[in-house]
Amino acid sequence: MMDSLVFQRLRRLRATPASRSLVRETRLHRGDFILPLFVVPGARVRKEVPSMPGVFNLSVDQAVEEARQIRDAGIPAVILFGIPEEKNATATGAFVEHGIVQRAASALKQATPDLVVIADTCLCEYTNHGHCGILEGETVANDPTLEVLGRTAVSQARAGADWIAPSGMMDGMVAAIRAALDDAGFKHTPILSYAAKYASGFYGPFRDAAQSTPAFGDRRTHQMDPANRREALREIEEDLAEGADAVMVKPALAYLDIIREARDRFDAPLAAYQVSGEYSMIKAAGRNGWIDERRVALETLVSIKRAGADMILTYFALEACGWEEVG
Ligand code: PBG
């Protein structure tokens, strides 16, 4: 009776770990990772972010220590977020010569010159209202913000930042930053644009870590509606036309379809950001014994790569380098 059935035995190649290794289509590699760092004023500060176990607010000296470990682990890049001493309405802390990210970038380039230091370029950590730009009334004013983003990018590049990563979702931000960098002599500084960044609840823990929760309102007038797919492709197309060297989709797990479509549609390097909430959910459930933390973290990371991301920004980066599944 069985002899008359015709079917494929796909289980044959799954029989042993060695066989599964041979037919594995996607592999995680430490060379794909970018680790976010939160830099704060002071010295010897290493304060765990309550909603992000294993993630710390670091003073510059501690960030340097961390950078050495990151380099030794074989991770090629970090992305810097700064929490300034003082915030104001015009975000001057974002572009002053000795701002927090500027100090961190220059210290890291001295201590670990081979590490790619990426500067996140947004104003929300530097404004006293927590919005990503200059306000006119209660509106984030697009064009006045562009000028400040250009200045910020130039001061970050001057301090040693290797790549500039604008994350504010202002229209024209890539063109404005490209022009400002070129004018200041940074023609060779690449821009990794947060091109398709959604207005997401998954950023909650980050806003704790960066103290950047908006004082009123939300970011829905500039970040994207989670319901939209075609609009993400327009955003990416536009940023590439403005001169972005690489583009990002953010968050990652709830937007794997966007990552896949961006990969199929565009040939530019593609990054995906596994954001704070994605990390913290896995950590929290793991700590409760509800899931196997490491296994779930690996599963999400491999899904992001399988969807088509070349680079993954993840808070798991350093930990994951200790896992045998990561090359
Ligand atoms: C804006 C910025 C945010 C994140 C990265 N850049 C927060 C926001 O848009 O509110 C979120 C990253 C994360 O959640 O891990 N500077």
PDB file of N, CA, C and O in Angstrom, residues 250-277:
ATOM      1  N   LYS A 250      13.233  49.486  10.303  1.00  0.00           N
ATOM      2  CA  LYS A 250      13.190  49.471  11.763  1.00  0.00           C
ATOM      3  C   LYS A 250      11.757  49.642  12.246  1.00  0.00           C
ATOM      4  O   LYS A 250      11.078  50.534  11.736  1.00  0.00           O
ATOM      5  N   PRO A 251      11.291  48.875  13.238  1.00  0.00           N
ATOM      6  CA  PRO A 251      11.894  47.686  13.851  1.00  0.00           C
ATOM      7  C   PRO A 251      12.079  46.527  12.852  1.00  0.00           C
ATOM      8  O   PRO A 251      11.789  46.687  11.676  1.00  0.00           O
ATOM      9  N   ALA A 252      12.511  45.378  13.365  1.00  0.00           N
ATOM     10  CA  ALA A 252      12.807  44.265  12.470  1.00  0.00           C
ATOM     11  C   ALA A 252      11.710  43.202  12.464  1.00  0.00           C
ATOM     12  O   ALA A 252      11.114  42.913  11.428  1.00  0.00           O
ATOM     13  N   LEU A 253      11.432  42.616  13.614  1.00  0.00           N
ATOM     14  CA  LEU A 253      10.626  41.393  13.627  1.00  0.00           C
ATOM     15  C   LEU A 253       9.206  41.598  13.109  1.00  0.00           C
ATOM     16  O   LEU A 253       8.673  40.754  12.399  1.00  0.00           O
ATOM     17  N   ALA A 254       8.603  42.731  13.439  1.00  0.00           N
ATOM     18  CA  ALA A 254       7.232  42.970  12.978  1.00  0.00           C
ATOM     19  C   ALA A 254       7.208  43.486  11.536  1.00  0.00           C
ATOM     20  O   ALA A 254       6.140  43.731  10.977  1.00  0.00           O
ATOM     21  N   TYR A 255       8.397  43.632  10.925  1.00  0.00           N
ATOM     22  CA  TYR A 255       8.493  44.228   9.587  1.00  0.00           C
ATOM     23  C   TYR A 255       9.354  43.373   8.645  1.00  0.00           C
ATOM     24  O   TYR A 255       9.996  43.895   7.735  1.00  0.00           O
ATOM     25  N   LEU A 256       9.337  42.061   8.862  1.00  0.00           N
ATOM     26  CA  LEU A 256      10.166  41.177   8.027  1.00  0.00           C
ATOM     27  C   LEU A 256       9.728  41.230   6.562  1.00  0.00           C
ATOM     28  O   LEU A 256      10.547  41.059   5.654  1.00  0.00           O
ATOM     29  N   ASP A 257       8.438  41.471   6.338  1.00  0.00           N
ATOM     30  CA  ASP A 257       7.963  41.568   4.950  1.00  0.00           C
ATOM     31  C   ASP A 257       8.578  42.786   4.255  1.00  0.00           C
ATOM     32  O   ASP A 257       8.897  42.739   3.059  1.00  0.00           O
ATOM     33  N   ILE A 258       8.771  43.864   5.026  1.00  0.00           N
ATOM     34  CA  ILE A 258       9.353  45.081   4.438  1.00  0.00           C
ATOM     35  C   ILE A 258      10.837  44.841   4.127  1.00  0.00           C
ATOM     36  O   ILE A 258      11.342  45.259   3.083  1.00  0.00           O
ATOM     37  N   ILE A 259      11.514  44.138   5.040  1.00  0.00           N
ATOM     38  CA  ILE A 259      12.935  43.814   4.802  1.00  0.00           C
ATOM     39  C   ILE A 259      13.063  42.986   3.524  1.00  0.00           C
ATOM     40  O   ILE A 259      13.891  43.274   2.657  1.00  0.00           O
ATOM     41  N   ARG A 260      12.225  41.986   3.408  1.00  0.00           N
ATOM     42  CA  ARG A 260      12.286  41.118   2.216  1.00  0.00           C
ATOM     43  C   ARG A 260      12.023  41.921   0.946  1.00  0.00           C
ATOM     44  O   ARG A 260      12.722  41.789  -0.054  1.00  0.00           O
ATOM     45  N   GLU A 261      11.015  42.763   0.990  1.00  0.00           N
ATOM     46  CA  GLU A 261      10.671  43.503  -0.215  1.00  0.00           C
ATOM     47  C   GLU A 261      11.758  44.521  -0.574  1.00  0.00           C
ATOM     48  O   GLU A 261      12.088  44.712  -1.738  1.00  0.00           O
ATOM     49  N   ALA A 262      12.323  45.152   0.448  1.00  0.00           N
ATOM     50  CA  ALA A 262      13.413  46.105   0.205  1.00  0.00           C
ATOM     51  C   ALA A 262      14.604  45.366  -0.413  1.00  0.00           C
ATOM     52  O   ALA A 262      15.258  45.861  -1.340  1.00  0.00           O
ATOM     53  N   ARG A 263      14.880  44.164   0.119  1.00  0.00           N
ATOM     54  CA  ARG A 263      15.999  43.370  -0.422  1.00  0.00           C
ATOM     55  C   ARG A 263      15.786  43.034  -1.890  1.00  0.00           C
ATOM     56  O   ARG A 263      16.689  43.112  -2.714  1.00  0.00           O
ATOM     57  N   ASP A 264      14.533  42.647  -2.224  1.00  0.00           N
ATOM     58  CA  ASP A 264      14.248  42.251  -3.607  1.00  0.00           C
ATOM     59  C   ASP A 264      14.272  43.452  -4.545  1.00  0.00           C
ATOM     60  O   ASP A 264      14.634  43.326  -5.707  1.00  0.00           O
ATOM     61  N   ARG A 265      13.870  44.608  -4.043  1.00  0.00           N
ATOM     62  CA  ARG A 265      13.668  45.772  -4.899  1.00  0.00           C
ATOM     63  C   ARG A 265      14.933  46.604  -5.106  1.00  0.00           C
ATOM     64  O   ARG A 265      15.132  47.198  -6.160  1.00  0.00           O
ATOM     65  N   PHE A 266      15.794  46.669  -4.074  1.00  0.00           N
ATOM     66  CA  PHE A 266      16.950  47.573  -4.138  1.00  0.00           C
ATOM     67  C   PHE A 266      18.245  46.796  -3.929  1.00  0.00           C
ATOM     68  O   PHE A 266      18.280  45.850  -3.146  1.00  0.00           O
ATOM     69  N   ASP A 267      19.294  47.251  -4.593  1.00  0.00           N
ATOM     70  CA  ASP A 267      20.576  46.558  -4.460  1.00  0.00           C
ATOM     71  C   ASP A 267      21.500  47.207  -3.434  1.00  0.00           C
ATOM     72  O   ASP A 267      22.630  46.777  -3.272  1.00  0.00           O
ATOM     73  N   ALA A 268      21.041  48.227  -2.749  1.00  0.00           N
ATOM     74  CA  ALA A 268      21.884  48.894  -1.751  1.00  0.00           C
ATOM     75  C   ALA A 268      22.007  48.020  -0.501  1.00  0.00           C
ATOM     76  O   ALA A 268      21.118  47.214  -0.217  1.00  0.00           O
ATOM     77  N   PRO A 269      23.100  48.172   0.256  1.00  0.00           N
ATOM     78  CA  PRO A 269      23.220  47.452   1.527  1.00  0.00           C
ATOM     79  C   PRO A 269      22.029  47.773   2.434  1.00  0.00           C
ATOM     80  O   PRO A 269      21.600  48.925   2.513  1.00  0.00           O
ATOM     81  N   LEU A 270      21.539  46.722   3.086  1.00  0.00           N
ATOM     82  CA  LEU A 270      20.311  46.858   3.870  1.00  0.00           C
ATOM     83  C   LEU A 270      20.567  46.465   5.325  1.00  0.00           C
ATOM     84  O   LEU A 270      21.082  45.383   5.606  1.00  0.00           O
ATOM     85  N   ALA A 271      20.179  47.359   6.218  1.00  0.00           N
ATOM     86  CA  ALA A 271      20.300  47.081   7.653  1.00  0.00           C
ATOM     87  C   ALA A 271      18.912  46.908   8.244  1.00  0.00           C
ATOM     88  O   ALA A 271      17.934  47.450   7.724  1.00  0.00           O
ATOM     89  N   ALA A 272      18.829  46.136   9.325  1.00  0.00           N
ATOM     90  CA  ALA A 272      17.582  46.031  10.077  1.00  0.00           C
ATOM     91  C   ALA A 272      17.919  46.226  11.546  1.00  0.00           C
ATOM     92  O   ALA A 272      18.960  45.764  12.017  1.00  0.00           O
ATOM     93  N   TYR A 273      17.031  46.915  12.255  1.00  0.00           N
ATOM     94  CA  TYR A 273      17.266  47.226  13.665  1.00  0.00           C
ATOM     95  C   TYR A 273      16.321  46.395  14.520  1.00  0.00           C
ATOM     96  O   TYR A 273      15.117  46.606  14.498  1.00  0.00           O
ATOM     97  N   GLN A 274      16.905  45.440  15.252  1.00  0.00           N
ATOM     98  CA  GLN A 274      16.128  44.708  16.252  1.00  0.00           C
ATOM     99  C   GLN A 274      16.084  45.620  17.475  1.00  0.00           C
ATOM    100  O   GLN A 274      17.061  45.738  18.207  1.00  0.00           O
ATOM    101  N   VAL A 275      14.962  46.294  17.673  1.00  0.00           N
ATOM    102  CA  VAL A 275      14.926  47.423  18.607  1.00  0.00           C
ATOM    103  C   VAL A 275      14.759  46.979  20.060  1.00  0.00           C
ATOM    104  O   VAL A 275      14.582  45.791  20.365  1.00  0.00           O
ATOM    105  N   SER A 276      14.775  47.987  20.935  1.00  0.00           N
ATOM    106  CA  SER A 276      14.778  47.739  22.375  1.00  0.00           C
ATOM    107  C   SER A 276      13.644  46.821  22.834  1.00  0.00           C
ATOM    108  O   SER A 276      13.873  45.883  23.600  1.00  0.00           O
ATOM    109  N   GLY A 277      12.427  47.078  22.355  1.00  0.00           N
ATOM    110  CA  GLY A 277      11.291  46.274  22.811  1.00  0.00           C
ATOM    111  C   GLY A 277      11.393  44.821  22.359  1.00  0.00           C
ATOM    112  O   GLY A 277      10.987  43.902  23.081  1.00  0.00           O
TER     113      GLY A 277
END
